[in-house]
XYZ file of C-alpha atoms in Angstrom:
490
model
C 0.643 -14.718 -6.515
C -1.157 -11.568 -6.741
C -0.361 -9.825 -3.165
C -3.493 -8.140 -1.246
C -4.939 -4.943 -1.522
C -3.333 -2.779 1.573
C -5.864 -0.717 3.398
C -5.995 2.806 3.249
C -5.323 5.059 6.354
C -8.600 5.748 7.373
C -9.322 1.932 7.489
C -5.984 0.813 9.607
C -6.956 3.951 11.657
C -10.632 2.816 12.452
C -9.518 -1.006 12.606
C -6.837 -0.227 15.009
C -9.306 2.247 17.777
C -12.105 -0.368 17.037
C -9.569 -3.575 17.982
C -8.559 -1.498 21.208
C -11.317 -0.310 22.005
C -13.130 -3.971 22.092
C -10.076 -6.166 23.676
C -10.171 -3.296 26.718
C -14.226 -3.545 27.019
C -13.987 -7.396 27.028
C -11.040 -7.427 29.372
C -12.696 -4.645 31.828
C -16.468 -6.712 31.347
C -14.871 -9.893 31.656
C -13.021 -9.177 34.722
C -16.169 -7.313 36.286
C -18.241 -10.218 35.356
C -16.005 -12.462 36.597
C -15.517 -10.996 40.400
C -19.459 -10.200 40.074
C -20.103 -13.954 39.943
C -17.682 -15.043 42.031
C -18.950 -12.427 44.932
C -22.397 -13.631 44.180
C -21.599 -17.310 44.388
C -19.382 -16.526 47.880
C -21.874 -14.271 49.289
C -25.351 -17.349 48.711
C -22.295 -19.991 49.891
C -21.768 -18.022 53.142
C -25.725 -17.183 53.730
C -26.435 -20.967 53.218
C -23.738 -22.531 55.525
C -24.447 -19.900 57.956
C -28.406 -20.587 57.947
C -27.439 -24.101 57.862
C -25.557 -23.747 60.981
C -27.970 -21.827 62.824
C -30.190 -24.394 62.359
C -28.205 -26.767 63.844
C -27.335 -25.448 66.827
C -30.592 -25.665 67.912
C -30.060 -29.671 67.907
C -27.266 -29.035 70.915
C -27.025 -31.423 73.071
C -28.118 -34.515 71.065
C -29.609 -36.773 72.638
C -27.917 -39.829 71.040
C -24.917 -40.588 68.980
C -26.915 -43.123 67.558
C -29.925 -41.684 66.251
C -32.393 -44.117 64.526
C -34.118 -43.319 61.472
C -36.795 -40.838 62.895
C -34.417 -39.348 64.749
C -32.615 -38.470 61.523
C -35.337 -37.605 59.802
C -36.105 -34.756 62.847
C -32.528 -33.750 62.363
C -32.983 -33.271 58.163
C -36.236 -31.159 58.963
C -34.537 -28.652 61.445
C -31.623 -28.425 58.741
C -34.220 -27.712 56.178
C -36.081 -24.721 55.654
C -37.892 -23.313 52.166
C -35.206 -22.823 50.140
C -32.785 -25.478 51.124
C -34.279 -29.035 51.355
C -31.871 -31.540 53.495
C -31.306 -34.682 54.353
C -29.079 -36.619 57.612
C -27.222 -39.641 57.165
C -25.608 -41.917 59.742
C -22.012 -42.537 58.512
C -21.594 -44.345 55.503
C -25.369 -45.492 55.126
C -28.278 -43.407 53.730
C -31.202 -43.314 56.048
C -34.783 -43.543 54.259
C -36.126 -40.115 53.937
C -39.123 -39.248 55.683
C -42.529 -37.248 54.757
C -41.669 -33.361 54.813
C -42.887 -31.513 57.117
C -45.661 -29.913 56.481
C -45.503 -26.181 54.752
C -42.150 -27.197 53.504
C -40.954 -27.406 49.957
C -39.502 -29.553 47.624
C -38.808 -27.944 44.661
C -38.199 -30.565 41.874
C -38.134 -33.498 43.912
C -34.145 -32.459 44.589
C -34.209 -33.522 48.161
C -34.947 -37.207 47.003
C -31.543 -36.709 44.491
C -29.227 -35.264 47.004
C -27.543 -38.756 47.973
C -27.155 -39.352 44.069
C -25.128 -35.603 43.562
C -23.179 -36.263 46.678
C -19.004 -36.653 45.369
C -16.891 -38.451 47.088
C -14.561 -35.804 48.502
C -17.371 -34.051 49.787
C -18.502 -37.039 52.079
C -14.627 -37.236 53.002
C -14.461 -33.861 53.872
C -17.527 -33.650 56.300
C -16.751 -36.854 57.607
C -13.663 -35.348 58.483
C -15.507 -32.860 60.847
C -15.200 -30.082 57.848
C -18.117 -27.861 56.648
C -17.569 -28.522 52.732
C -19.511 -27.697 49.751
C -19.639 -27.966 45.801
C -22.108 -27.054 42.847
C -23.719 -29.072 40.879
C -25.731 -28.838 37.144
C -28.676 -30.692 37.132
C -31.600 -30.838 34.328
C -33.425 -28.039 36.384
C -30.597 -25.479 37.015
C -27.207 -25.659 39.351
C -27.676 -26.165 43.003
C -25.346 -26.093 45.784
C -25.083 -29.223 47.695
C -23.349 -28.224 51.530
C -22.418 -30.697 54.102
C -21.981 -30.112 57.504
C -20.909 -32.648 60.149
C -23.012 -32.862 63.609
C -20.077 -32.183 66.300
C -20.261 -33.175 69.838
C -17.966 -32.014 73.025
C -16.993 -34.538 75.834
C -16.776 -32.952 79.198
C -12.719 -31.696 79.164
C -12.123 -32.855 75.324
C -12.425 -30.891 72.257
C -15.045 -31.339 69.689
C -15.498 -34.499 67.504
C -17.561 -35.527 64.914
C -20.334 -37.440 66.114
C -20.931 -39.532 62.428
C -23.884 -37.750 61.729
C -23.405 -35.898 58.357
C -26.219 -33.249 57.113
C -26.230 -32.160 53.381
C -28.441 -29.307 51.943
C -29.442 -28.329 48.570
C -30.179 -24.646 47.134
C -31.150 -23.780 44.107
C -28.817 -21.230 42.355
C -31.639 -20.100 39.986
C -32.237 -16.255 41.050
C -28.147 -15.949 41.171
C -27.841 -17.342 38.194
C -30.184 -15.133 36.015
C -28.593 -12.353 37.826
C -25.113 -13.704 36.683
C -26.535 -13.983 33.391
C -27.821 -10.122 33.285
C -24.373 -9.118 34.450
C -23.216 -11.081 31.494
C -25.707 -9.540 28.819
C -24.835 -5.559 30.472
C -21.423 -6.496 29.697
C -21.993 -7.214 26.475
C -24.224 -4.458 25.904
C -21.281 -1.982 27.109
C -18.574 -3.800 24.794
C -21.196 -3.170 21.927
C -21.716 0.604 22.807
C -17.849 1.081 23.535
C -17.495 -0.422 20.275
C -19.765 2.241 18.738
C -18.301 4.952 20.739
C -14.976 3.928 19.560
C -15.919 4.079 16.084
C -17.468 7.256 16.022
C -14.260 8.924 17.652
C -12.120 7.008 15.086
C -13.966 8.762 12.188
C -13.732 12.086 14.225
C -10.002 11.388 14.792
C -9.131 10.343 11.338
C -11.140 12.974 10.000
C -8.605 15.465 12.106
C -5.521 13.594 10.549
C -6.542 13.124 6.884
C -7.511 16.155 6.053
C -4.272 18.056 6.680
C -2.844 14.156 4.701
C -5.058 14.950 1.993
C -3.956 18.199 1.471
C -0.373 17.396 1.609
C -0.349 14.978 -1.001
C -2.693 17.029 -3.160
C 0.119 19.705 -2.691
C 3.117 16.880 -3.555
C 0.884 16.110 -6.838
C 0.908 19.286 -7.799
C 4.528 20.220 -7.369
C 5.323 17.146 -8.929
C 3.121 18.450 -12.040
C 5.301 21.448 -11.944
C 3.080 23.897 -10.028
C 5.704 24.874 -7.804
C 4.194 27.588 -6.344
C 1.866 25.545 -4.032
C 1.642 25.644 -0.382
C -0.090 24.371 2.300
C -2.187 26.155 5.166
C -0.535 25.712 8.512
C -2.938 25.002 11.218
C -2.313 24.373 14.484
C 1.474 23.847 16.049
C 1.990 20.159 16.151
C 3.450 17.340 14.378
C 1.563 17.333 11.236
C 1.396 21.570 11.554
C 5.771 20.977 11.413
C 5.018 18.698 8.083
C 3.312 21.579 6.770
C 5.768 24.243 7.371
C 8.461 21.547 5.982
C 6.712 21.008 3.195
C 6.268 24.921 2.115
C 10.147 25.831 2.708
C 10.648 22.638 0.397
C 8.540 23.823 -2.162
C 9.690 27.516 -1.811
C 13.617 26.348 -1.902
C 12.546 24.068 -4.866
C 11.078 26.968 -6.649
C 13.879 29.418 -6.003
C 16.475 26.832 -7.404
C 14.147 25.777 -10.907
C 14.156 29.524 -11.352
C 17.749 29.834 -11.367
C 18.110 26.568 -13.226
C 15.797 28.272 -16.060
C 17.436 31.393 -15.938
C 20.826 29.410 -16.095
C 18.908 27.219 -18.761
C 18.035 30.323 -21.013
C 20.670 32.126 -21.013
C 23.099 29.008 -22.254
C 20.114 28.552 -25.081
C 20.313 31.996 -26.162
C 24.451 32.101 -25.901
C 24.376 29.145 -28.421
C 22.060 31.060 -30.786
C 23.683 34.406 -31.053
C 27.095 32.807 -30.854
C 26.007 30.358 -33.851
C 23.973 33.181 -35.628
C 27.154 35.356 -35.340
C 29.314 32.421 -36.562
C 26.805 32.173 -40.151
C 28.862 35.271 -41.441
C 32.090 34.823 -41.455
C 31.237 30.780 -42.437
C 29.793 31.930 -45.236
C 32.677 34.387 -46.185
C 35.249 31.358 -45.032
C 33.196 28.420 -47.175
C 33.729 30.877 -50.280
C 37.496 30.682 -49.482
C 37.528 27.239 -48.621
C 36.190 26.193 -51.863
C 38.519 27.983 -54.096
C 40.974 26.465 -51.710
C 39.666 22.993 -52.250
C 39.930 23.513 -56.042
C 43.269 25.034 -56.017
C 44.785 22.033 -53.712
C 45.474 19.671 -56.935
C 48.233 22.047 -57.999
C 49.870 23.100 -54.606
C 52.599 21.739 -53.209
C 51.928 18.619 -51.424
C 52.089 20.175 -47.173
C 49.992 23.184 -48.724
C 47.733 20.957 -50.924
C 46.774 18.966 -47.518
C 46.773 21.791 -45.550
C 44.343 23.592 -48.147
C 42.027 20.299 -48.147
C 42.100 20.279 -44.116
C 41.264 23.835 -43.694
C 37.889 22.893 -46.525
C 36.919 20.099 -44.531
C 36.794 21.472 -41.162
C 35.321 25.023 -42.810
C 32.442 22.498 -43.766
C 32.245 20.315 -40.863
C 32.213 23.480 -38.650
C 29.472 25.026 -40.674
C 27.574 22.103 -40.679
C 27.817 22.124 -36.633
C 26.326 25.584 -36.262
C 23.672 24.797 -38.787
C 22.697 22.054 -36.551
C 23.380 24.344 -33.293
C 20.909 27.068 -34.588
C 18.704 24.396 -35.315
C 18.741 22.919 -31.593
C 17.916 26.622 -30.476
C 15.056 26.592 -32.912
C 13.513 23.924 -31.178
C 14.614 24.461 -27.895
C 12.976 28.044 -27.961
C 9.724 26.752 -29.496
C 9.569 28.592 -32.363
C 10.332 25.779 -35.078
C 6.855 25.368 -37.326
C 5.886 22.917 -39.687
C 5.940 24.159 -43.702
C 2.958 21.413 -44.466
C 2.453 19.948 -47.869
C 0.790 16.793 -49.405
C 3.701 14.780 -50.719
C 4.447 11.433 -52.076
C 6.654 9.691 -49.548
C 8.021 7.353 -52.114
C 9.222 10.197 -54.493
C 10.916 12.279 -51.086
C 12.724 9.346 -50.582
C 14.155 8.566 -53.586
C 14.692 12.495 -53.746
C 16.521 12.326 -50.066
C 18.668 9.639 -51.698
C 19.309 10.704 -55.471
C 20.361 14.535 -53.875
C 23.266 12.745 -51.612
C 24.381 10.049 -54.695
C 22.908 7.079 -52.222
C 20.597 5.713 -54.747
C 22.882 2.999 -55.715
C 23.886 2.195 -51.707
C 20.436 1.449 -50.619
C 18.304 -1.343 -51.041
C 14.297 0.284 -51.155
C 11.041 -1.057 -50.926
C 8.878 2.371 -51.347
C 4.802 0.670 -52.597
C 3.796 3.610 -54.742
C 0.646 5.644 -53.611
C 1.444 6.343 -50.481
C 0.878 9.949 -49.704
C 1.314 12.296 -46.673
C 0.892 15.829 -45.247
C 4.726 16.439 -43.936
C 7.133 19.321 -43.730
C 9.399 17.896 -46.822
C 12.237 19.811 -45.655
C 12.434 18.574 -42.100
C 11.606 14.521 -43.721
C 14.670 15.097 -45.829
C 16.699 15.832 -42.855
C 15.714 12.902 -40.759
C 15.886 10.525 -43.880
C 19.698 11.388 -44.762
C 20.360 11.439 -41.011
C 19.325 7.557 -40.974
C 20.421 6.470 -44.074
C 23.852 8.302 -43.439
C 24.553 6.442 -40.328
C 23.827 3.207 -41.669
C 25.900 3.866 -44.854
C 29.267 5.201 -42.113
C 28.725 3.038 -38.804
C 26.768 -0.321 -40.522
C 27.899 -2.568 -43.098
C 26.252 -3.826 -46.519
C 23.685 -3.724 -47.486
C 21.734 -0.818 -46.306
C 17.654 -1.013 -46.414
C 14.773 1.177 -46.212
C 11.076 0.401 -46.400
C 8.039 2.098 -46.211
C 4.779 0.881 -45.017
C 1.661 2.868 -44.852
C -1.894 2.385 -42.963
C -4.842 4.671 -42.984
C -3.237 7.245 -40.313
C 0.971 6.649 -40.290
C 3.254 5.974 -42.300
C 6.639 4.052 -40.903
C 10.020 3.566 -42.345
C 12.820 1.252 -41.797
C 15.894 2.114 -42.149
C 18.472 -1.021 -41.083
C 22.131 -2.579 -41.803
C 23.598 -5.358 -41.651
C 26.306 -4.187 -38.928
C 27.283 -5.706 -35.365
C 24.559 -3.548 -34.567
C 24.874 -1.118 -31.118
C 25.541 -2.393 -27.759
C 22.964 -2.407 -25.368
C 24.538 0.071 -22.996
C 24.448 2.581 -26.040
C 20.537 1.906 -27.354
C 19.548 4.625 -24.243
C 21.796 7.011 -25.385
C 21.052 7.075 -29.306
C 19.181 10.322 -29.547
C 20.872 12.647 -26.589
C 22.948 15.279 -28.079
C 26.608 15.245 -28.215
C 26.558 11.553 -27.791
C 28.889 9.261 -30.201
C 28.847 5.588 -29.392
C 32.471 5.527 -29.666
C 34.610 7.866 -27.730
C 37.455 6.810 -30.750
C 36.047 8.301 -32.782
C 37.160 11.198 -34.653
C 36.075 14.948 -34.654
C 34.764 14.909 -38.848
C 32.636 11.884 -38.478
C 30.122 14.095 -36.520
C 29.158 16.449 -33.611
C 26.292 13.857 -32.437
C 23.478 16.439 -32.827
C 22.329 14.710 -36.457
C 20.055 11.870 -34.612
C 18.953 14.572 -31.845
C 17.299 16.431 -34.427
C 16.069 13.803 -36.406
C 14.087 12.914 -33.357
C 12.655 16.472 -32.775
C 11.669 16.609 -36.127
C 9.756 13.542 -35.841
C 8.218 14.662 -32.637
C 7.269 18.078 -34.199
C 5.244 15.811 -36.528
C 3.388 14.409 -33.410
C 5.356 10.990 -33.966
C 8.610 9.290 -32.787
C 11.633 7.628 -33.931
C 12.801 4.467 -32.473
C 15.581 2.329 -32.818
C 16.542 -1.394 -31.907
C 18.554 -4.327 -32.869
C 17.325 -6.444 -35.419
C 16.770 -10.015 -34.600
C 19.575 -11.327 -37.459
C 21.944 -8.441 -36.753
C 22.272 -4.899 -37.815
C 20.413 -1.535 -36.077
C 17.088 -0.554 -36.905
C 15.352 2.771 -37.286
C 11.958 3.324 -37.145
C 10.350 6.258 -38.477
C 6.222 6.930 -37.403
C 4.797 9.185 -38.312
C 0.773 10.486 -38.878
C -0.402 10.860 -42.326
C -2.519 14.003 -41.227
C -1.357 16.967 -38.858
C -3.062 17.379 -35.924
C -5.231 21.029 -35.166
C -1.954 22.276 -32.984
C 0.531 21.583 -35.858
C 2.429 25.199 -36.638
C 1.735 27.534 -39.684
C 4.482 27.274 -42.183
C 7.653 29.111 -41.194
């Protein structure tokens, strides 16, 4: 499952002041809006029971517990008034509603409903002697039904209820559009908190990038070897200490690749002069060591072997600073290409014939195929490859050559155990023998080294692997033209 894209900095930066900045608008609106309608609500409550009860009082002293249906209908239209339409009831029975008075109101025939929106535990309540109230949603709007108990005092005893219960109605209209413009300015304020927020967020993140920015620009650019980069410090805090970091980093890094190159070139040019100054006497000691080698059959038998040992190593020794001035050559950058347009078929079988491995290697070499190389520097990574195969592999040794318009590539395999995969990393690194065993004539472990730079000084690359049905395999590419850069012959 492919994971998600992560968002950048600047994103998690505006998401995160947007997200706080909207939960603590629609806490601090919702909480406002919330004790503004409640307030509201409590403050038309209160006015209407208290009006109610005012109204009432002027009732004091009734006339008659037992008021008949007139009588009711006089109490309902002192407990009315413009706003608040009411009826009286006598216990647990209704009493018929008479004609309003005139000049009063009846807005939406609501007085006529009241009995119908009556709960329950509201007649309870008042009949209890309690003022009660609760609100109601009807087709028209919410209204606030209030009942009120008529209360009567005995001469010496407290107040009872005297049964006759009065419930008025008020529309909650006008408190509920002004409920409902608290609700849209609280809205309005989340939305312009939300803008505010944003537009800090992008001045914010616009304050923390920028010195990010630069700091990574600055770690791209070390890491592309431009290690004398800094950063401007600004400011003294956190990011400011990142800064300041960052340049000793960069200034202790530079100080220490210095002295690694200066360490670096002065072990390059020891191995040159030291190998240069070793060419001499080689020379002088390869003379000897071949009249020494020819002289061996008729010397005693410890001199004879002692004669053939001191040949060998006089020729594996010279063959080690040969390779040794060669590694300078390239590690100082002046080796150069000597092009020519050759026949790679005919360097082959050259490479071979030259080194009496014509007979040891099975070829496949189509004819035609032709090349602009440096035939010297071929030679040497040819008998390189088909010199390890014919020591380290086993029978029989192969090498083929295949051609397209721009490369040529050639094989070079055995038939061997092949190399363990530990060891496949490690092919081409100087110095490096797959087998600690083994001994000091078979090689210094610079041959495949420079086989490789060779190839590369070519502008292509030599490979190797296990083939699939045993045995290790080089590959050879390389271009059939030079590029622009290639060097001038040497």
């Amino acid at each position: 499952m492919t994971p998600l894209p992560s968002l950048g900095l600047r994103a998690r930066l505006l998401s995160a002041f947007a997200l706080l900045c909207v939960v603590t608008a629609v806490a601090v609106a919702g909480g406002l809006y919330v004790l503004a309608r409640n307030e509201i609500l409590q403050r038309t409550q209160d006015a209407t029971v208290e009006s109610m009860r005012d109204r009432l009082e002027t009732l004091y002293p009734l006339r008659t517990l037992t008021p008949n249906e007139e009588e009711l209908g006089m109490i309902a239209a002192t407990a009315s008034d413009n706003e608040s339409p009411a009826i009286a009831i006598q216990g647990e029975t209704h009493s018929p509603l008479p004609p309003p008075p005139p000049g009063s109101l009846r807005p939406g025939g609501i007085r006529g409903r009241i009995p119908d929106t009556i709960s329950p535990k509201l007649r309870q309540m008042v009949a209890q002697g309690r003022t009660a109230w609760q609100r109601v949603a009807l087709q028209d709007g919410v209204w606030l039904i209030v009942g009120m108990p008529l209360l009567v005092a005995e001469r010496g005893a407290p107040t009872r209820p005297s049964g006759i219960e009065v419930y008025a109605a008020r529309s909650l209209q006008s408190e509920q559009r002004s409920i409902d413009r608290i609700a849209w300015l609280a809205w309005l304020t989340s939305g312009a908190a939300l803008a505010f927020a944003v537009v800090l967020a992008l001045l914010a993140t616009r304050g923390v990038l920028r010195p990010v920015r630069e700091l990574g620009r600055a770690a791209r650019l070390l890491g592309e070897g431009e290690l004398r980069t800094r950063i401007a410090v600004r400011g003294s805090d956190e990011l400011a200490d990142v800064a300041r970091t960052f340049n000793n980093t960069a200034a202790e890094l530079e100080r220490h690749v210095a002295q690694l190159r200066e360490m670096e070139a002065d072990a390059r040019r020891f191995v040159a002069d030291v190998s240069h100054e070793l060419r001499t006497p080689l020379a002088a000691l390869a003379a000897v060591a071949e009249v020494l080698d020819e002289e061996a059959a008729g010397l005693p038998e410890p001199a004879g072997r002692a004669a053939r040992l001191v040949s060998q190593e006089t020729l594996n020794l010279t063959g080690l600073v040969n390779d040794l001035i060669e590694i300078s050559r390239f590690d100082s950058g002046v080796a150069a290409l000597a092009l020519n347009e050759v026949d790679v078929a005919e360097l082959v079988r050259a490479t071979l014939r030259a080194r009496g491995w014509s007979d040891a290697v099975d070829t496949d070499l189509p004819p035609g195929v032709t090349a602009r190389l440096d035939p010297r520097r071929v030679d040497v990574i040819l008998a390189n490859l088909v010199g390890n195969a014919l020591r380290h592999g086993e029978p029989p040794v192969s090498l083929r050559l295949t051609a397209d318009p721009h490369h040529i590539t050639v094989e070079v395999r055995d038939h061997g155990p092949g190399l363990d995969e530990e060891v496949l990393p490690h092919v081409f690194d100087r110095f490096y023998k797959a087998s600690a065993a083994r001994a000091r004539s078979e090689g210094s472990g610079l041959g495949l080294a420079i086989a490789r730079e060779n190839a590369r000084l070519h502008h292509g690359d030599l490979t190797v692997t296990n083939a699939p049905d045993g045995g290790a395999l080089f590959t050879l590419h390389l271009p059939r033209l030079p590029r622009p850069t290639d060097g001038a012959p040497e």
